[in-house]
Amino acid sequence: MKKVLVLASLVLISGCVSNKTEIEPKAVGMANPASVYCEQIGGTLEIVDTAQGQVGYCILPSGEKVEEWALYRQKKH
């Protein structure tokens, strides 16, 4: 009887053990379209920290500094 009880206990305990490995979630890997557009037209990116968060600016080849999303929205699709 003791053997059956021990065996049953081991079966119950082994059922609680998991051999699953944790899988790390992969990054989306999707680029910011406004940043990509800035670089496509020859600009360089500048990220500025503000009290409200970060703001991206595109420095155009002419030297003009434009907020990257404003520039992207002006783009002719």
PDB file as gemmi writes it, atoms N, CA and C in Angstrom:
CRYST1    1.000    1.000    1.000  90.00  90.00  90.00 P 1                      
ATOM      1  N   MET A   1       0.827  -1.189   0.000  1.00  0.00           N  
ATOM      2  CA  MET A   1       0.000   0.000   0.000  1.00  0.00           C  
ATOM      3  C   MET A   1       0.868   1.249   0.000  1.00  0.00           C  
ATOM      4  N   LYS A   2       1.979   1.185   0.784  1.00  0.00           N  
ATOM      5  CA  LYS A   2       2.866   2.343   0.845  1.00  0.00           C  
ATOM      6  C   LYS A   2       3.471   2.627  -0.523  1.00  0.00           C  
ATOM      7  N   LYS A   3       3.790   1.552  -1.265  1.00  0.00           N  
ATOM      8  CA  LYS A   3       4.381   1.732  -2.588  1.00  0.00           C  
ATOM      9  C   LYS A   3       3.400   2.429  -3.528  1.00  0.00           C  
ATOM     10  N   VAL A   4       2.142   2.058  -3.449  1.00  0.00           N  
ATOM     11  CA  VAL A   4       1.117   2.663  -4.299  1.00  0.00           C  
ATOM     12  C   VAL A   4       0.951   4.138  -3.947  1.00  0.00           C  
ATOM     13  N   LEU A   5       0.961   4.452  -2.668  1.00  0.00           N  
ATOM     14  CA  LEU A   5       0.823   5.832  -2.216  1.00  0.00           C  
ATOM     15  C   LEU A   5       2.010   6.675  -2.664  1.00  0.00           C  
ATOM     16  N   VAL A   6       3.219   6.141  -2.529  1.00  0.00           N  
ATOM     17  CA  VAL A   6       4.427   6.849  -2.960  1.00  0.00           C  
ATOM     18  C   VAL A   6       4.396   7.046  -4.469  1.00  0.00           C  
ATOM     19  N   LEU A   7       4.027   6.012  -5.204  1.00  0.00           N  
ATOM     20  CA  LEU A   7       3.964   6.087  -6.657  1.00  0.00           C  
ATOM     21  C   LEU A   7       2.924   7.118  -7.104  1.00  0.00           C  
ATOM     22  N   ALA A   8       1.774   7.122  -6.466  1.00  0.00           N  
ATOM     23  CA  ALA A   8       0.723   8.084  -6.799  1.00  0.00           C  
ATOM     24  C   ALA A   8       1.186   9.508  -6.504  1.00  0.00           C  
ATOM     25  N   SER A   9       1.896   9.688  -5.395  1.00  0.00           N  
ATOM     26  CA  SER A   9       2.418  11.014  -5.042  1.00  0.00           C  
ATOM     27  C   SER A   9       3.420  11.495  -6.081  1.00  0.00           C  
ATOM     28  N   LEU A  10       4.310  10.598  -6.516  1.00  0.00           N  
ATOM     29  CA  LEU A  10       5.304  10.958  -7.529  1.00  0.00           C  
ATOM     30  C   LEU A  10       4.642  11.337  -8.856  1.00  0.00           C  
ATOM     31  N   VAL A  11       3.603  10.614  -9.223  1.00  0.00           N  
ATOM     32  CA  VAL A  11       2.884  10.913 -10.466  1.00  0.00           C  
ATOM     33  C   VAL A  11       2.230  12.291 -10.373  1.00  0.00           C  
ATOM     34  N   LEU A  12       1.616  12.578  -9.240  1.00  0.00           N  
ATOM     35  CA  LEU A  12       0.974  13.882  -9.062  1.00  0.00           C  
ATOM     36  C   LEU A  12       1.992  15.018  -9.084  1.00  0.00           C  
ATOM     37  N   ILE A  13       3.113  14.818  -8.414  1.00  0.00           N  
ATOM     38  CA  ILE A  13       4.154  15.853  -8.370  1.00  0.00           C  
ATOM     39  C   ILE A  13       4.756  16.062  -9.753  1.00  0.00           C  
ATOM     40  N   SER A  14       5.007  14.978 -10.472  1.00  0.00           N  
ATOM     41  CA  SER A  14       5.615  15.111 -11.801  1.00  0.00           C  
ATOM     42  C   SER A  14       4.663  15.805 -12.774  1.00  0.00           C  
ATOM     43  N   GLY A  15       3.380  15.694 -12.538  1.00  0.00           N  
ATOM     44  CA  GLY A  15       2.402  16.384 -13.384  1.00  0.00           C  
ATOM     45  C   GLY A  15       2.438  17.890 -13.201  1.00  0.00           C  
ATOM     46  N   CYS A  16       2.939  18.348 -12.077  1.00  0.00           N  
ATOM     47  CA  CYS A  16       3.020  19.782 -11.798  1.00  0.00           C  
ATOM     48  C   CYS A  16       4.291  20.417 -12.350  1.00  0.00           C  
ATOM     49  N   VAL A  17       5.248  19.587 -12.714  1.00  0.00           N  
ATOM     50  CA  VAL A  17       6.522  20.097 -13.214  1.00  0.00           C  
ATOM     51  C   VAL A  17       6.390  20.359 -14.706  1.00  0.00           C  
ATOM     52  N   SER A  18       6.878  21.482 -15.131  1.00  0.00           N  
ATOM     53  CA  SER A  18       6.796  21.843 -16.545  1.00  0.00           C  
ATOM     54  C   SER A  18       8.186  21.871 -17.160  1.00  0.00           C  
ATOM     55  N   ASN A  19       8.330  21.294 -18.316  1.00  0.00           N  
ATOM     56  CA  ASN A  19       9.596  21.322 -19.034  1.00  0.00           C  
ATOM     57  C   ASN A  19       9.591  22.360 -20.151  1.00  0.00           C  
ATOM     58  N   LYS A  20       8.592  23.196 -20.189  1.00  0.00           N  
ATOM     59  CA  LYS A  20       8.506  24.215 -21.231  1.00  0.00           C  
ATOM     60  C   LYS A  20       9.601  25.251 -21.030  1.00  0.00           C  
ATOM     61  N   THR A  21      10.193  25.668 -22.112  1.00  0.00           N  
ATOM     62  CA  THR A  21      11.192  26.731 -22.045  1.00  0.00           C  
ATOM     63  C   THR A  21      10.524  28.042 -22.415  1.00  0.00           C  
ATOM     64  N   GLU A  22      10.960  29.088 -21.776  1.00  0.00           N  
ATOM     65  CA  GLU A  22      10.417  30.411 -22.064  1.00  0.00           C  
ATOM     66  C   GLU A  22      10.917  30.876 -23.423  1.00  0.00           C  
ATOM     67  N   ILE A  23      10.015  31.350 -24.244  1.00  0.00           N  
ATOM     68  CA  ILE A  23      10.384  31.871 -25.554  1.00  0.00           C  
ATOM     69  C   ILE A  23      10.353  33.392 -25.476  1.00  0.00           C  
ATOM     70  N   GLU A  24      11.476  33.993 -25.828  1.00  0.00           N  
ATOM     71  CA  GLU A  24      11.565  35.450 -25.813  1.00  0.00           C  
ATOM     72  C   GLU A  24      10.743  36.019 -26.964  1.00  0.00           C  
ATOM     73  N   PRO A  25       9.906  37.017 -26.694  1.00  0.00           N  
ATOM     74  CA  PRO A  25       9.168  37.631 -27.801  1.00  0.00           C  
ATOM     75  C   PRO A  25      10.132  38.382 -28.715  1.00  0.00           C  
ATOM     76  N   LYS A  26       9.907  38.258 -29.998  1.00  0.00           N  
ATOM     77  CA  LYS A  26      10.771  38.927 -30.961  1.00  0.00           C  
ATOM     78  C   LYS A  26      10.307  40.360 -31.158  1.00  0.00           C  
ATOM     79  N   ALA A  27      11.265  41.239 -31.394  1.00  0.00           N  
ATOM     80  CA  ALA A  27      10.941  42.626 -31.682  1.00  0.00           C  
ATOM     81  C   ALA A  27      10.236  42.696 -33.029  1.00  0.00           C  
ATOM     82  N   VAL A  28       9.383  43.674 -33.166  1.00  0.00           N  
ATOM     83  CA  VAL A  28       8.619  43.817 -34.393  1.00  0.00           C  
ATOM     84  C   VAL A  28       9.543  44.086 -35.570  1.00  0.00           C  
ATOM     85  N   GLY A  29      10.540  44.927 -35.381  1.00  0.00           N  
ATOM     86  CA  GLY A  29      11.491  45.196 -36.446  1.00  0.00           C  
ATOM     87  C   GLY A  29      10.954  46.119 -37.516  1.00  0.00           C  
ATOM     88  N   MET A  30       9.945  46.877 -37.197  1.00  0.00           N  
ATOM     89  CA  MET A  30       9.339  47.774 -38.165  1.00  0.00           C  
ATOM     90  C   MET A  30       9.926  49.169 -37.973  1.00  0.00           C  
ATOM     91  N   ALA A  31      10.486  49.723 -39.025  1.00  0.00           N  
ATOM     92  CA  ALA A  31      11.113  51.036 -38.933  1.00  0.00           C  
ATOM     93  C   ALA A  31      10.063  52.145 -38.921  1.00  0.00           C  
ATOM     94  N   ASN A  32      10.415  53.254 -38.301  1.00  0.00           N  
ATOM     95  CA  ASN A  32       9.566  54.435 -38.280  1.00  0.00           C  
ATOM     96  C   ASN A  32       9.531  55.005 -39.703  1.00  0.00           C  
ATOM     97  N   PRO A  33       8.358  55.040 -40.354  1.00  0.00           N  
ATOM     98  CA  PRO A  33       8.307  55.505 -41.740  1.00  0.00           C  
ATOM     99  C   PRO A  33       8.755  56.956 -41.913  1.00  0.00           C  
ATOM    100  N   ALA A  34       8.530  57.799 -40.915  1.00  0.00           N  
ATOM    101  CA  ALA A  34       8.968  59.194 -41.012  1.00  0.00           C  
ATOM    102  C   ALA A  34      10.490  59.275 -40.989  1.00  0.00           C  
ATOM    103  N   SER A  35      11.128  58.456 -40.181  1.00  0.00           N  
ATOM    104  CA  SER A  35      12.593  58.429 -40.126  1.00  0.00           C  
ATOM    105  C   SER A  35      13.174  57.886 -41.421  1.00  0.00           C  
ATOM    106  N   VAL A  36      12.553  56.844 -41.946  1.00  0.00           N  
ATOM    107  CA  VAL A  36      13.017  56.255 -43.203  1.00  0.00           C  
ATOM    108  C   VAL A  36      12.916  57.280 -44.326  1.00  0.00           C  
ATOM    109  N   TYR A  37      11.797  57.990 -44.381  1.00  0.00           N  
ATOM    110  CA  TYR A  37      11.604  59.001 -45.426  1.00  0.00           C  
ATOM    111  C   TYR A  37      12.656  60.102 -45.319  1.00  0.00           C  
ATOM    112  N   CYS A  38      12.944  60.539 -44.117  1.00  0.00           N  
ATOM    113  CA  CYS A  38      13.963  61.572 -43.900  1.00  0.00           C  
ATOM    114  C   CYS A  38      15.294  61.134 -44.503  1.00  0.00           C  
ATOM    115  N   GLU A  39      15.690  59.919 -44.224  1.00  0.00           N  
ATOM    116  CA  GLU A  39      16.966  59.415 -44.739  1.00  0.00           C  
ATOM    117  C   GLU A  39      16.920  59.212 -46.251  1.00  0.00           C  
ATOM    118  N   GLN A  40      15.754  58.819 -46.781  1.00  0.00           N  
ATOM    119  CA  GLN A  40      15.623  58.610 -48.224  1.00  0.00           C  
ATOM    120  C   GLN A  40      15.834  59.900 -49.012  1.00  0.00           C  
ATOM    121  N   ILE A  41      15.447  61.021 -48.426  1.00  0.00           N  
ATOM    122  CA  ILE A  41      15.594  62.291 -49.148  1.00  0.00           C  
ATOM    123  C   ILE A  41      16.913  62.985 -48.818  1.00  0.00           C  
ATOM    124  N   GLY A  42      17.797  62.272 -48.138  1.00  0.00           N  
ATOM    125  CA  GLY A  42      19.134  62.796 -47.870  1.00  0.00           C  
ATOM    126  C   GLY A  42      19.290  63.520 -46.553  1.00  0.00           C  
ATOM    127  N   GLY A  43      18.279  63.458 -45.697  1.00  0.00           N  
ATOM    128  CA  GLY A  43      18.351  64.119 -44.397  1.00  0.00           C  
ATOM    129  C   GLY A  43      19.025  63.249 -43.354  1.00  0.00           C  
ATOM    130  N   THR A  44      19.300  63.862 -42.212  1.00  0.00           N  
ATOM    131  CA  THR A  44      19.838  63.127 -41.070  1.00  0.00           C  
ATOM    132  C   THR A  44      18.894  63.321 -39.894  1.00  0.00           C  
ATOM    133  N   LEU A  45      18.817  62.313 -39.055  1.00  0.00           N  
ATOM    134  CA  LEU A  45      17.888  62.351 -37.924  1.00  0.00           C  
ATOM    135  C   LEU A  45      18.532  62.944 -36.685  1.00  0.00           C  
ATOM    136  N   GLU A  46      17.721  63.664 -35.941  1.00  0.00           N  
ATOM    137  CA  GLU A  46      18.135  64.187 -34.637  1.00  0.00           C  
ATOM    138  C   GLU A  46      16.981  63.934 -33.678  1.00  0.00           C  
ATOM    139  N   ILE A  47      17.232  63.201 -32.616  1.00  0.00           N  
ATOM    140  CA  ILE A  47      16.210  62.919 -31.608  1.00  0.00           C  
ATOM    141  C   ILE A  47      16.458  63.832 -30.418  1.00  0.00           C  
ATOM    142  N   VAL A  48      15.414  64.565 -30.025  1.00  0.00           N  
ATOM    143  CA  VAL A  48      15.521  65.533 -28.935  1.00  0.00           C  
ATOM    144  C   VAL A  48      14.609  65.085 -27.796  1.00  0.00           C  
ATOM    145  N   ASP A  49      15.144  65.070 -26.569  1.00  0.00           N  
ATOM    146  CA  ASP A  49      14.346  64.756 -25.383  1.00  0.00           C  
ATOM    147  C   ASP A  49      13.672  66.024 -24.886  1.00  0.00           C  
ATOM    148  N   THR A  50      12.350  65.941 -24.702  1.00  0.00           N  
ATOM    149  CA  THR A  50      11.587  67.067 -24.161  1.00  0.00           C  
ATOM    150  C   THR A  50      10.853  66.596 -22.915  1.00  0.00           C  
ATOM    151  N   ALA A  51      10.180  67.506 -22.243  1.00  0.00           N  
ATOM    152  CA  ALA A  51       9.405  67.146 -21.054  1.00  0.00           C  
ATOM    153  C   ALA A  51       8.255  66.203 -21.415  1.00  0.00           C  
ATOM    154  N   GLN A  52       7.766  66.289 -22.649  1.00  0.00           N  
ATOM    155  CA  GLN A  52       6.657  65.444 -23.096  1.00  0.00           C  
ATOM    156  C   GLN A  52       7.129  64.118 -23.699  1.00  0.00           C  
ATOM    157  N   GLY A  53       8.422  63.951 -23.880  1.00  0.00           N  
ATOM    158  CA  GLY A  53       8.959  62.733 -24.497  1.00  0.00           C  
ATOM    159  C   GLY A  53       9.995  63.080 -25.545  1.00  0.00           C  
ATOM    160  N   GLN A  54      10.195  62.181 -26.476  1.00  0.00           N  
ATOM    161  CA  GLN A  54      11.188  62.399 -27.517  1.00  0.00           C  
ATOM    162  C   GLN A  54      10.522  62.908 -28.792  1.00  0.00           C  
ATOM    163  N   VAL A  55      11.237  63.788 -29.502  1.00  0.00           N  
ATOM    164  CA  VAL A  55      10.774  64.328 -30.773  1.00  0.00           C  
ATOM    165  C   VAL A  55      11.881  64.109 -31.786  1.00  0.00           C  
ATOM    166  N   GLY A  56      11.498  63.624 -32.968  1.00  0.00           N  
ATOM    167  CA  GLY A  56      12.470  63.404 -34.028  1.00  0.00           C  
ATOM    168  C   GLY A  56      12.450  64.551 -35.019  1.00  0.00           C  
ATOM    169  N   TYR A  57      13.624  65.032 -35.361  1.00  0.00           N  
ATOM    170  CA  TYR A  57      13.756  66.090 -36.357  1.00  0.00           C  
ATOM    171  C   TYR A  57      14.587  65.567 -37.513  1.00  0.00           C  
ATOM    172  N   CYS A  58      14.264  66.047 -38.698  1.00  0.00           N  
ATOM    173  CA  CYS A  58      15.031  65.726 -39.891  1.00  0.00           C  
ATOM    174  C   CYS A  58      15.809  66.978 -40.273  1.00  0.00           C  
ATOM    175  N   ILE A  59      17.121  66.836 -40.355  1.00  0.00           N  
ATOM    176  CA  ILE A  59      17.962  67.936 -40.823  1.00  0.00           C  
ATOM    177  C   ILE A  59      18.143  67.706 -42.323  1.00  0.00           C  
ATOM    178  N   LEU A  60      17.510  68.562 -43.117  1.00  0.00           N  
ATOM    179  CA  LEU A  60      17.542  68.423 -44.568  1.00  0.00           C  
ATOM    180  C   LEU A  60      18.906  68.823 -45.118  1.00  0.00           C  
ATOM    181  N   PRO A  61      19.234  68.393 -46.339  1.00  0.00           N  
ATOM    182  CA  PRO A  61      20.517  68.773 -46.938  1.00  0.00           C  
ATOM    183  C   PRO A  61      20.721  70.292 -46.998  1.00  0.00           C  
ATOM    184  N   SER A  62      19.628  71.056 -47.058  1.00  0.00           N  
ATOM    185  CA  SER A  62      19.719  72.524 -47.086  1.00  0.00           C  
ATOM    186  C   SER A  62      20.069  73.103 -45.720  1.00  0.00           C  
ATOM    187  N   GLY A  63      19.999  72.257 -44.667  1.00  0.00           N  
ATOM    188  CA  GLY A  63      20.267  72.714 -43.309  1.00  0.00           C  
ATOM    189  C   GLY A  63      18.997  72.999 -42.525  1.00  0.00           C  
ATOM    190  N   GLU A  64      17.858  72.989 -43.216  1.00  0.00           N  
ATOM    191  CA  GLU A  64      16.574  73.242 -42.555  1.00  0.00           C  
ATOM    192  C   GLU A  64      16.245  72.081 -41.611  1.00  0.00           C  
ATOM    193  N   LYS A  65      15.722  72.410 -40.424  1.00  0.00           N  
ATOM    194  CA  LYS A  65      15.363  71.415 -39.407  1.00  0.00           C  
ATOM    195  C   LYS A  65      13.839  71.338 -39.338  1.00  0.00           C  
ATOM    196  N   VAL A  66      13.289  70.143 -39.637  1.00  0.00           N  
ATOM    197  CA  VAL A  66      11.842  69.954 -39.698  1.00  0.00           C  
ATOM    198  C   VAL A  66      11.472  68.751 -38.839  1.00  0.00           C  
ATOM    199  N   GLU A  67      10.369  68.862 -38.095  1.00  0.00           N  
ATOM    200  CA  GLU A  67       9.888  67.726 -37.316  1.00  0.00           C  
ATOM    201  C   GLU A  67       9.580  66.604 -38.308  1.00  0.00           C  
ATOM    202  N   GLU A  68      10.092  65.399 -38.046  1.00  0.00           N  
ATOM    203  CA  GLU A  68      10.055  64.332 -39.045  1.00  0.00           C  
ATOM    204  C   GLU A  68       8.650  63.916 -39.468  1.00  0.00           C  
ATOM    205  N   TRP A  69       7.690  63.895 -38.541  1.00  0.00           N  
ATOM    206  CA  TRP A  69       6.336  63.498 -38.925  1.00  0.00           C  
ATOM    207  C   TRP A  69       5.644  64.592 -39.730  1.00  0.00           C  
ATOM    208  N   ALA A  70       5.933  65.839 -39.438  1.00  0.00           N  
ATOM    209  CA  ALA A  70       5.373  66.931 -40.243  1.00  0.00           C  
ATOM    210  C   ALA A  70       5.898  66.822 -41.672  1.00  0.00           C  
ATOM    211  N   LEU A  71       7.177  66.536 -41.818  1.00  0.00           N  
ATOM    212  CA  LEU A  71       7.783  66.361 -43.136  1.00  0.00           C  
ATOM    213  C   LEU A  71       7.154  65.174 -43.861  1.00  0.00           C  
ATOM    214  N   TYR A  72       6.961  64.091 -43.155  1.00  0.00           N  
ATOM    215  CA  TYR A  72       6.381  62.887 -43.757  1.00  0.00           C  
ATOM    216  C   TYR A  72       4.951  63.146 -44.230  1.00  0.00           C  
ATOM    217  N   ARG A  73       4.174  63.885 -43.440  1.00  0.00           N  
ATOM    218  CA  ARG A  73       2.790  64.177 -43.826  1.00  0.00           C  
ATOM    219  C   ARG A  73       2.724  65.088 -45.050  1.00  0.00           C  
ATOM    220  N   GLN A  74       3.754  65.909 -45.273  1.00  0.00           N  
ATOM    221  CA  GLN A  74       3.789  66.798 -46.440  1.00  0.00           C  
ATOM    222  C   GLN A  74       4.161  66.040 -47.713  1.00  0.00           C  
ATOM    223  N   LYS A  75       4.713  64.856 -47.548  1.00  0.00           N  
ATOM    224  CA  LYS A  75       5.182  64.045 -48.677  1.00  0.00           C  
ATOM    225  C   LYS A  75       4.035  63.788 -49.646  1.00  0.00           C  
ATOM    226  N   LYS A  76       4.336  63.896 -50.932  1.00  0.00           N  
ATOM    227  CA  LYS A  76       3.338  63.591 -51.966  1.00  0.00           C  
ATOM    228  C   LYS A  76       3.307  62.080 -52.154  1.00  0.00           C  
ATOM    229  N   HIS A  77       2.182  61.471 -51.879  1.00  0.00           N  
ATOM    230  CA  HIS A  77       2.073  60.005 -51.978  1.00  0.00           C  
ATOM    231  C   HIS A  77       1.801  59.650 -53.374  1.00  0.00           C  
TER     232      HIS A  77                                                      
END                                                                             
